[in-house]
C-alpha positions as MATLAB code, in Angstrom:
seq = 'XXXXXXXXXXXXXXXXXXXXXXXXXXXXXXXXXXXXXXXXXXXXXXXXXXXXXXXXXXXXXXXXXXXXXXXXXXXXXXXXXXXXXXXXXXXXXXXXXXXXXXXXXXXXXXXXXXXXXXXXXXXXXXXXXXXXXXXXXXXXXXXXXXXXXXXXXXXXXXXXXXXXXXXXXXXXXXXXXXXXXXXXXXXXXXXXXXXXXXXXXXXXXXXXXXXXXXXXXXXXXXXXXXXXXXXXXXXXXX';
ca = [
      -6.243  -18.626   -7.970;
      -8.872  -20.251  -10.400;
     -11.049  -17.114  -12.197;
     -12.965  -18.038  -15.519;
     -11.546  -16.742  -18.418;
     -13.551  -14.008  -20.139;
     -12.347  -12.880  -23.197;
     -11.853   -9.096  -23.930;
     -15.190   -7.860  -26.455;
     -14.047   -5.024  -28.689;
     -17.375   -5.316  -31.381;
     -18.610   -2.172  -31.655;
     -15.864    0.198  -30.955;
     -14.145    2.492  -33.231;
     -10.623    2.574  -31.646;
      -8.393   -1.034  -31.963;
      -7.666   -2.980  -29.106;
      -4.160   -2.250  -29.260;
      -5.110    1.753  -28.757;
      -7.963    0.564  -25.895;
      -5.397   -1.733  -24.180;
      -2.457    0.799  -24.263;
      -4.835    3.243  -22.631;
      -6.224    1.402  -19.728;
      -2.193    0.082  -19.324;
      -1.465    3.537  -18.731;
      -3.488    4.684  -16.185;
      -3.566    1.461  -13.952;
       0.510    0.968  -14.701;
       1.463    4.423  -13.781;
       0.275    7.240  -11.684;
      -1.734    9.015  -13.981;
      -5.196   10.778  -14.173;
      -7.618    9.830  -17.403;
      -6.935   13.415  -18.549;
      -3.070   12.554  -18.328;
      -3.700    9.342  -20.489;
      -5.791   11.764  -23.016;
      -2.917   14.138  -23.186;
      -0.290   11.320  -23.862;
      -2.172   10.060  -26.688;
      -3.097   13.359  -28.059;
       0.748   13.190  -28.569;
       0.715   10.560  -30.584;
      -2.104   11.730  -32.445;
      -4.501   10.127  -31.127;
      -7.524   12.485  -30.418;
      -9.781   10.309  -27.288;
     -11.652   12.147  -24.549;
     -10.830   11.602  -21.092;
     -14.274   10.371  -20.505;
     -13.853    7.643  -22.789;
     -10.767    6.869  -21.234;
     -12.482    6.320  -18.364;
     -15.161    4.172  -19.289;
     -12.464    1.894  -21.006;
     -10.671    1.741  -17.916;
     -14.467    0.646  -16.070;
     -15.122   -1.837  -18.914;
     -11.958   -3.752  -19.539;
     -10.452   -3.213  -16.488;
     -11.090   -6.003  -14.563;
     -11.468   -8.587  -17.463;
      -7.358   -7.532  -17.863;
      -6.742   -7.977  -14.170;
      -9.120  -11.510  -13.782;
      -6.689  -12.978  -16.463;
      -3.600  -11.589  -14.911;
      -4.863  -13.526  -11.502;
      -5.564  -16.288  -13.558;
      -2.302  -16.872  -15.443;
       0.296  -16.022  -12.241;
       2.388  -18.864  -10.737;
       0.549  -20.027   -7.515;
       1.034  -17.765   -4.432;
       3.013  -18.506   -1.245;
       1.927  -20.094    1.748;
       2.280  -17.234    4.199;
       0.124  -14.613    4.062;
       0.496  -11.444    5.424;
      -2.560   -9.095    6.464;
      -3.162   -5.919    7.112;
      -5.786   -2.576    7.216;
      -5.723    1.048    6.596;
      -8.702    3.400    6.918;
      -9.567    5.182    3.689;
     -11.732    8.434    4.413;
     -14.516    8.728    1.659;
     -17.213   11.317    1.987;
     -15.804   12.162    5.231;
     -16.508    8.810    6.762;
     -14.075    5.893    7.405;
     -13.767    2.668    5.646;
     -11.193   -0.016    5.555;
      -9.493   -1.592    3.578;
      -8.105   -4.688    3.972;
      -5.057   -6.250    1.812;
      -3.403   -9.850    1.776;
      -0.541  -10.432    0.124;
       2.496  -13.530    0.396;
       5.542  -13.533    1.529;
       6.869  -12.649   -1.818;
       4.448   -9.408   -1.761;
       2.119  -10.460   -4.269;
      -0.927   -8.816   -3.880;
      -3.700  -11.980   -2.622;
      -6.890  -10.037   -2.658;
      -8.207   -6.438   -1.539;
     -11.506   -5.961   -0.006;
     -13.141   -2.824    1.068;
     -15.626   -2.631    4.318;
     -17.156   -0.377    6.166;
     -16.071   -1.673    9.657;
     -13.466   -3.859   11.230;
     -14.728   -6.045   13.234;
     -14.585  -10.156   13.365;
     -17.706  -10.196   10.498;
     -15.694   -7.915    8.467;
     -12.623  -10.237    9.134;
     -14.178  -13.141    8.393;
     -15.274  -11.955    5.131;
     -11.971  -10.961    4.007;
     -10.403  -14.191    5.261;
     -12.995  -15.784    2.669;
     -12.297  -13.690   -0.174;
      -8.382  -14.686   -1.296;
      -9.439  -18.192    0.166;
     -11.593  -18.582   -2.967;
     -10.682  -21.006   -5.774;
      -8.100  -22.033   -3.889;
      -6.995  -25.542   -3.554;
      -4.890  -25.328   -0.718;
      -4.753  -22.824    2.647;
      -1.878  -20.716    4.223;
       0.364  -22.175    6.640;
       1.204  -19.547    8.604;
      -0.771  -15.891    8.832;
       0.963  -12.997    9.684;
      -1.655   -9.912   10.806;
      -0.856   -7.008   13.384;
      -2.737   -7.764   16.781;
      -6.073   -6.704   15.545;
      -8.415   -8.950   17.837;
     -11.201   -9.721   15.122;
      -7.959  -11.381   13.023;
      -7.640  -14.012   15.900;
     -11.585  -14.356   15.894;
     -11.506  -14.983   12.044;
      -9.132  -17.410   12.453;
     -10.781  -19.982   14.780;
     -13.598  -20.179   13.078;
     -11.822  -20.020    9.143;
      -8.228  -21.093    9.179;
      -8.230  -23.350   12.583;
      -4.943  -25.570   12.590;
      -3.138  -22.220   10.901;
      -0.246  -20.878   12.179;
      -1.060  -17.283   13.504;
       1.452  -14.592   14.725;
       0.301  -11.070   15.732;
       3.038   -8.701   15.764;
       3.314   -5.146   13.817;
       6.495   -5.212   13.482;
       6.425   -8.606   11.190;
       4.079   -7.043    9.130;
       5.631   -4.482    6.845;
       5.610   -6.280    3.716;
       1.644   -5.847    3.857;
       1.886   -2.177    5.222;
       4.308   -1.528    2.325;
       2.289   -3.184   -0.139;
      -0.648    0.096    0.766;
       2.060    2.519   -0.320;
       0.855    2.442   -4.527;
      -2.898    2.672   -3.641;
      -2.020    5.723   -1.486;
      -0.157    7.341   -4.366;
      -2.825    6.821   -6.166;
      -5.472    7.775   -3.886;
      -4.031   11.461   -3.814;
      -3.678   11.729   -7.255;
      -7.299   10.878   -7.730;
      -7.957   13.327   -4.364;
      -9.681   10.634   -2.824;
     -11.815    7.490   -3.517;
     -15.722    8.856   -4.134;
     -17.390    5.975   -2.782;
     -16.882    2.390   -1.531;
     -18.093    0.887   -4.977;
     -15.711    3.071   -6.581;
     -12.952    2.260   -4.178;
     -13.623   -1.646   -4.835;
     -13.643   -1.385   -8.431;
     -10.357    0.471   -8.579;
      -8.010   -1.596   -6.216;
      -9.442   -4.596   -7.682;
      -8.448   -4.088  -10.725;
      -5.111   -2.263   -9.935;
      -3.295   -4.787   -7.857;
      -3.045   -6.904   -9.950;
      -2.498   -5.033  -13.482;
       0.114   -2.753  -11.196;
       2.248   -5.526   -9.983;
       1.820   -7.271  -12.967;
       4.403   -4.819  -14.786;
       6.854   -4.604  -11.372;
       8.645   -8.222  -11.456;
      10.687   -6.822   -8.711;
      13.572   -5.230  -10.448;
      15.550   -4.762   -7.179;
      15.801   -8.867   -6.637;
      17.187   -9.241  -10.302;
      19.795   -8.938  -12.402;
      19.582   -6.455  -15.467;
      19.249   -9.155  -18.026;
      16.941  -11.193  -15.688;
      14.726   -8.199  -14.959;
      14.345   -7.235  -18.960;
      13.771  -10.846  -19.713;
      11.034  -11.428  -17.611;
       9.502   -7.520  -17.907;
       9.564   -8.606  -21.881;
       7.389  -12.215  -20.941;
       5.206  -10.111  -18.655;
       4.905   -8.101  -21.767;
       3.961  -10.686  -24.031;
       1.245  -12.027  -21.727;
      -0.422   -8.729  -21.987;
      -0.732   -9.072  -25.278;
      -2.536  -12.626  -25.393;
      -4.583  -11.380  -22.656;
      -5.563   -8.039  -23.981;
      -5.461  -10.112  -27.471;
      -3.443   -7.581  -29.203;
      -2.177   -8.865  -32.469;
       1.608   -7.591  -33.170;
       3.084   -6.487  -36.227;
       5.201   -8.792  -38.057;
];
């Protein structure tokens, strides 16, 4: 997927990048809460408030995550879709996830309905920058999915069944982790601004250990590393 490259801007800060980067690592990498990430520097001597945690996270989160998108191998040509209702403010939302057959996360989008509109939005949004389209789409049997589809994807293969579906119902499981640990989303915009950010950085880090070797699985963990660096521009020590 094709996303312009914006370089991180650290002018006018008074940590490093290398402190700013490790920070927003944590708390998208791992389940944490900003105060967690404040206490786990405070260990290392590094005295930051939570708050400014926070707006690090808001500021450089999705430049990190657009470059991540950018830089990734292209994505497989059978995409898997799915929904889950996310309760906000005591009122429902969806959100809707695509990822390929090799569970790499597509594109997230979060609406306030379900219906073919909504569908045909989110069949828009991984399509994107793309040169090329899916050839088969797997989605549970959802009638506004096989409304999108005429109209977005015609000549794509389509099968509805929920049972062929559970590498996008597995691929909800992190944001629900992380849902409870930040006791729920606040708002849609927040919502949004989260997942889009932590798909990507998330998976990023999880090369699928369980398909490798050892070797394999610290050799590319340590490239997945080093691209972190040139994206978050973090010069290292020699």
């Amino acid at each position: 997927m094709k996303t312009n490259t914006i370089a991180p801007n650290y002018k006018g800060y008074r940590f490093p990048p290398e402190i700013i980067s490790h920070a927003v690592w944590l708390y998208f990498r791992f389940s944490l809460s900003f105060r967690d990430v404040e206490e786990l520097l405070a260990q290392r001597g590094i005295i930051v408030t939570y708050e400014t945690i926070r707006q690090w996270c808001l500021t450089f989160g999705q430049t990190y995550a657009n470059e991540v998108r950018r830089r990734r191998p292209r994505c497989g040509d059978i995409w898997h879709m799915d929904e889950v209702i996310l309760t906000i403010r005591g009122k429902k939302h969806i959100l809707w996830r695509a990822v390929d057959q090799d569970g790499t996360v597509l594109d997230i989008l979060v609406q306030s309905r379900r219906n073919t509109k909504a569908a045909k939005r989110f069949f828009r949004k991984p399509l994107k920058g793309l040169q090329y389209v899916p050839r088969v789409i797997i989605t549970d049997k959802l009638k506004s999915y096989g409304a999108a589809k005429r109209e977005i994807l015609l000549g794509v293969r389509h099968r509805q069944h929920k049972e062929l579906n559970n590498r996008a119902e597995n691929s909800h499981q992190p944001t629900r982790l992380r849902e409870k640990k930040m006791r729920r989303f606040k708002s849609a915009k927040q919502a949004q601004r989260f997942v889009s950010a932590f798909g990507p950085l998330s998976q990023h880090f999880q090369p699928g250990r369980h398909c490798l070797r050892a070797e394999d699985y610290r050799a590319t963990l340590q490239s997945r590393f080093q691209q972190w660096n040139e994206i978050t521009r973090v010069k290292l020590a020699s």
